[in-house]
Amino acid sequence: MPTPSGHRTRGRFALGASVVALVVGLAACGGGDDSGLSELAQRGKTVTMANGCASCHGAAGQGGVGPTWIDLAGSERELKDGTTVVADDAYLLRSILEPSVEEVAGYTLAMPVNGVSEAEAADVVAYIKELTTDEA
């Protein structure tokens, strides 16, 4: 007995929607190999994806309308007020939890308050610290 055409269309639609969801999910997560990240950094990356951080800082921390996270940890950052700070753990945590306190020079969009917990922010710091161009 032939299958009604409407049933086949729904099946194709469901398959197509599943494929699109998979592709979008991989793109949102960067689709890259994260096997080199520690467990803390993996959690930090998950926090960044779930809270929209990647929309400004890039799916792999490469930057965009927001500063890059690659090689950020330990570097000097010039702030809008002309001072320079070292991007140590305390600075990175403060920047995540209270983004308007020390704004980086050269960016016109202000980072929004994101509502992540201090523990989640610590995981994000662990992620940022592992985003380096160093060949280890």
PDB file of C-alpha atoms in Angstrom:
ATOM      1  CA  MET A   1       0.000   0.000   0.000  1.00  0.00           C
ATOM      2  CA  PRO A   2       1.499   3.378  -0.977  1.00  0.00           C
ATOM      3  CA  THR A   3       2.443   5.829   1.729  1.00  0.00           C
ATOM      4  CA  PRO A   4       0.386   9.043   1.628  1.00  0.00           C
ATOM      5  CA  SER A   5       2.476  11.867   0.177  1.00  0.00           C
ATOM      6  CA  GLY A   6       1.790  14.067   3.196  1.00  0.00           C
ATOM      7  CA  HIS A   7       3.473  11.510   5.429  1.00  0.00           C
ATOM      8  CA  ARG A   8       6.600  11.447   3.267  1.00  0.00           C
ATOM      9  CA  THR A   9       6.752  15.242   3.290  1.00  0.00           C
ATOM     10  CA  ARG A  10       6.587  15.328   7.084  1.00  0.00           C
ATOM     11  CA  GLY A  11       9.354  12.727   7.262  1.00  0.00           C
ATOM     12  CA  ARG A  12      11.585  14.714   4.906  1.00  0.00           C
ATOM     13  CA  PHE A  13      10.821  17.903   6.822  1.00  0.00           C
ATOM     14  CA  ALA A  14      11.737  16.263  10.132  1.00  0.00           C
ATOM     15  CA  LEU A  15      14.982  14.919   8.663  1.00  0.00           C
ATOM     16  CA  GLY A  16      15.827  18.329   7.167  1.00  0.00           C
ATOM     17  CA  ALA A  17      15.083  20.088  10.434  1.00  0.00           C
ATOM     18  CA  SER A  18      17.312  17.626  12.303  1.00  0.00           C
ATOM     19  CA  VAL A  19      20.198  18.229   9.908  1.00  0.00           C
ATOM     20  CA  VAL A  20      19.794  22.012  10.197  1.00  0.00           C
ATOM     21  CA  ALA A  21      19.722  21.778  13.999  1.00  0.00           C
ATOM     22  CA  LEU A  22      22.909  19.708  13.982  1.00  0.00           C
ATOM     23  CA  VAL A  23      24.728  22.128  11.666  1.00  0.00           C
ATOM     24  CA  VAL A  24      23.613  25.163  13.681  1.00  0.00           C
ATOM     25  CA  GLY A  25      24.641  23.441  16.917  1.00  0.00           C
ATOM     26  CA  LEU A  26      28.108  22.661  15.581  1.00  0.00           C
ATOM     27  CA  ALA A  27      28.534  26.195  14.251  1.00  0.00           C
ATOM     28  CA  ALA A  28      27.474  27.718  17.573  1.00  0.00           C
ATOM     29  CA  CYS A  29      30.011  25.601  19.418  1.00  0.00           C
ATOM     30  CA  GLY A  30      32.735  26.361  16.943  1.00  0.00           C
ATOM     31  CA  GLY A  31      32.599  22.813  15.613  1.00  0.00           C
ATOM     32  CA  GLY A  32      36.265  22.501  16.537  1.00  0.00           C
ATOM     33  CA  ASP A  33      38.171  19.884  18.442  1.00  0.00           C
ATOM     34  CA  ASP A  34      38.124  20.803  22.129  1.00  0.00           C
ATOM     35  CA  SER A  35      39.981  17.695  23.274  1.00  0.00           C
ATOM     36  CA  GLY A  36      42.924  19.837  24.400  1.00  0.00           C
ATOM     37  CA  LEU A  37      40.837  21.866  26.853  1.00  0.00           C
ATOM     38  CA  SER A  38      40.770  21.024  30.545  1.00  0.00           C
ATOM     39  CA  GLU A  39      37.468  20.150  32.192  1.00  0.00           C
ATOM     40  CA  LEU A  40      37.259  23.667  33.695  1.00  0.00           C
ATOM     41  CA  ALA A  41      37.913  25.276  30.310  1.00  0.00           C
ATOM     42  CA  GLN A  42      35.295  23.023  28.682  1.00  0.00           C
ATOM     43  CA  ARG A  43      32.786  24.223  31.283  1.00  0.00           C
ATOM     44  CA  GLY A  44      33.857  27.811  30.628  1.00  0.00           C
ATOM     45  CA  LYS A  45      33.322  27.396  26.905  1.00  0.00           C
ATOM     46  CA  THR A  46      29.859  25.971  27.599  1.00  0.00           C
ATOM     47  CA  VAL A  47      29.062  29.030  29.742  1.00  0.00           C
ATOM     48  CA  THR A  48      30.175  31.367  26.927  1.00  0.00           C
ATOM     49  CA  MET A  49      28.002  29.572  24.379  1.00  0.00           C
ATOM     50  CA  ALA A  50      24.955  29.488  26.663  1.00  0.00           C
ATOM     51  CA  ASN A  51      25.203  33.179  27.565  1.00  0.00           C
ATOM     52  CA  GLY A  52      25.827  34.726  24.152  1.00  0.00           C
ATOM     53  CA  CYS A  53      29.458  35.685  24.816  1.00  0.00           C
ATOM     54  CA  ALA A  54      30.562  34.087  21.549  1.00  0.00           C
ATOM     55  CA  SER A  55      28.385  36.483  19.550  1.00  0.00           C
ATOM     56  CA  CYS A  56      30.865  39.278  20.323  1.00  0.00           C
ATOM     57  CA  HIS A  57      34.047  37.436  21.322  1.00  0.00           C
ATOM     58  CA  GLY A  58      33.835  34.725  18.643  1.00  0.00           C
ATOM     59  CA  ALA A  59      32.926  31.036  18.839  1.00  0.00           C
ATOM     60  CA  ALA A  60      36.607  30.189  19.342  1.00  0.00           C
ATOM     61  CA  GLY A  61      37.506  33.352  21.278  1.00  0.00           C
ATOM     62  CA  GLN A  62      38.945  34.993  18.163  1.00  0.00           C
ATOM     63  CA  GLY A  63      37.208  38.313  18.764  1.00  0.00           C
ATOM     64  CA  GLY A  64      34.815  40.352  16.701  1.00  0.00           C
ATOM     65  CA  VAL A  65      32.911  43.344  17.992  1.00  0.00           C
ATOM     66  CA  GLY A  66      34.431  42.397  21.358  1.00  0.00           C
ATOM     67  CA  PRO A  67      38.089  41.789  22.191  1.00  0.00           C
ATOM     68  CA  THR A  68      39.776  38.497  21.360  1.00  0.00           C
ATOM     69  CA  TRP A  69      40.370  36.048  24.178  1.00  0.00           C
ATOM     70  CA  ILE A  70      43.292  34.380  22.406  1.00  0.00           C
ATOM     71  CA  ASP A  71      46.519  35.270  24.241  1.00  0.00           C
ATOM     72  CA  LEU A  72      44.525  37.618  26.489  1.00  0.00           C
ATOM     73  CA  ALA A  73      45.459  36.074  29.858  1.00  0.00           C
ATOM     74  CA  GLY A  74      48.566  37.750  31.249  1.00  0.00           C
ATOM     75  CA  SER A  75      48.693  40.424  28.539  1.00  0.00           C
ATOM     76  CA  GLU A  76      48.546  44.176  29.092  1.00  0.00           C
ATOM     77  CA  ARG A  77      45.273  45.862  28.180  1.00  0.00           C
ATOM     78  CA  GLU A  78      44.745  49.571  27.611  1.00  0.00           C
ATOM     79  CA  LEU A  79      41.523  50.832  29.129  1.00  0.00           C
ATOM     80  CA  LYS A  80      39.265  53.635  27.881  1.00  0.00           C
ATOM     81  CA  ASP A  81      40.526  55.911  30.672  1.00  0.00           C
ATOM     82  CA  GLY A  82      44.093  55.568  29.341  1.00  0.00           C
ATOM     83  CA  THR A  83      45.398  53.315  32.101  1.00  0.00           C
ATOM     84  CA  THR A  84      46.937  49.918  31.448  1.00  0.00           C
ATOM     85  CA  VAL A  85      46.175  46.742  33.373  1.00  0.00           C
ATOM     86  CA  VAL A  86      47.442  43.183  33.257  1.00  0.00           C
ATOM     87  CA  ALA A  87      44.729  40.692  32.308  1.00  0.00           C
ATOM     88  CA  ASP A  88      45.299  38.486  35.339  1.00  0.00           C
ATOM     89  CA  ASP A  89      42.636  36.295  36.957  1.00  0.00           C
ATOM     90  CA  ALA A  90      41.279  39.151  39.095  1.00  0.00           C
ATOM     91  CA  TYR A  91      40.946  41.482  36.087  1.00  0.00           C
ATOM     92  CA  LEU A  92      39.278  38.790  33.962  1.00  0.00           C
ATOM     93  CA  LEU A  93      36.790  37.930  36.728  1.00  0.00           C
ATOM     94  CA  ARG A  94      36.005  41.611  37.301  1.00  0.00           C
ATOM     95  CA  SER A  95      35.541  42.163  33.564  1.00  0.00           C
ATOM     96  CA  ILE A  96      33.037  39.321  33.358  1.00  0.00           C
ATOM     97  CA  LEU A  97      31.119  40.079  36.548  1.00  0.00           C
ATOM     98  CA  GLU A  98      31.241  43.906  36.359  1.00  0.00           C
ATOM     99  CA  PRO A  99      31.903  44.718  32.699  1.00  0.00           C
ATOM    100  CA  SER A 100      31.467  48.483  32.973  1.00  0.00           C
ATOM    101  CA  VAL A 101      34.139  48.950  35.678  1.00  0.00           C
ATOM    102  CA  GLU A 102      37.190  48.678  33.393  1.00  0.00           C
ATOM    103  CA  GLU A 103      36.333  48.992  29.695  1.00  0.00           C
ATOM    104  CA  VAL A 104      38.941  48.133  27.062  1.00  0.00           C
ATOM    105  CA  ALA A 105      40.001  50.963  24.738  1.00  0.00           C
ATOM    106  CA  GLY A 106      39.128  50.706  21.064  1.00  0.00           C
ATOM    107  CA  TYR A 107      35.669  49.150  21.353  1.00  0.00           C
ATOM    108  CA  THR A 108      32.501  51.173  20.924  1.00  0.00           C
ATOM    109  CA  LEU A 109      29.992  48.622  22.212  1.00  0.00           C
ATOM    110  CA  ALA A 110      29.818  48.197  25.959  1.00  0.00           C
ATOM    111  CA  MET A 111      29.764  44.646  27.254  1.00  0.00           C
ATOM    112  CA  PRO A 112      26.368  43.919  28.780  1.00  0.00           C
ATOM    113  CA  VAL A 113      25.862  42.615  32.287  1.00  0.00           C
ATOM    114  CA  ASN A 114      25.543  38.898  31.655  1.00  0.00           C
ATOM    115  CA  GLY A 115      24.183  37.411  34.869  1.00  0.00           C
ATOM    116  CA  VAL A 116      26.713  34.578  35.176  1.00  0.00           C
ATOM    117  CA  SER A 117      27.614  33.399  38.648  1.00  0.00           C
ATOM    118  CA  GLU A 118      31.079  33.826  40.135  1.00  0.00           C
ATOM    119  CA  ALA A 119      31.698  30.078  39.672  1.00  0.00           C
ATOM    120  CA  GLU A 120      30.669  30.280  36.008  1.00  0.00           C
ATOM    121  CA  ALA A 121      32.885  33.339  35.536  1.00  0.00           C
ATOM    122  CA  ALA A 122      35.817  31.400  37.046  1.00  0.00           C
ATOM    123  CA  ASP A 123      35.196  28.656  34.475  1.00  0.00           C
ATOM    124  CA  VAL A 124      35.213  31.261  31.701  1.00  0.00           C
ATOM    125  CA  VAL A 125      38.535  32.583  33.018  1.00  0.00           C
ATOM    126  CA  ALA A 126      39.926  29.026  32.846  1.00  0.00           C
ATOM    127  CA  TYR A 127      38.746  28.847  29.222  1.00  0.00           C
ATOM    128  CA  ILE A 128      40.301  32.214  28.338  1.00  0.00           C
ATOM    129  CA  LYS A 129      43.610  31.190  29.947  1.00  0.00           C
ATOM    130  CA  GLU A 130      43.792  28.134  27.688  1.00  0.00           C
ATOM    131  CA  LEU A 131      43.169  30.124  24.484  1.00  0.00           C
ATOM    132  CA  THR A 132      46.718  30.735  23.356  1.00  0.00           C
ATOM    133  CA  THR A 133      48.683  30.585  20.145  1.00  0.00           C
ATOM    134  CA  ASP A 134      51.617  28.984  21.967  1.00  0.00           C
ATOM    135  CA  GLU A 135      52.692  25.618  20.640  1.00  0.00           C
ATOM    136  CA  ALA A 136      53.084  23.550  23.788  1.00  0.00           C
TER     137      ALA A 136
END
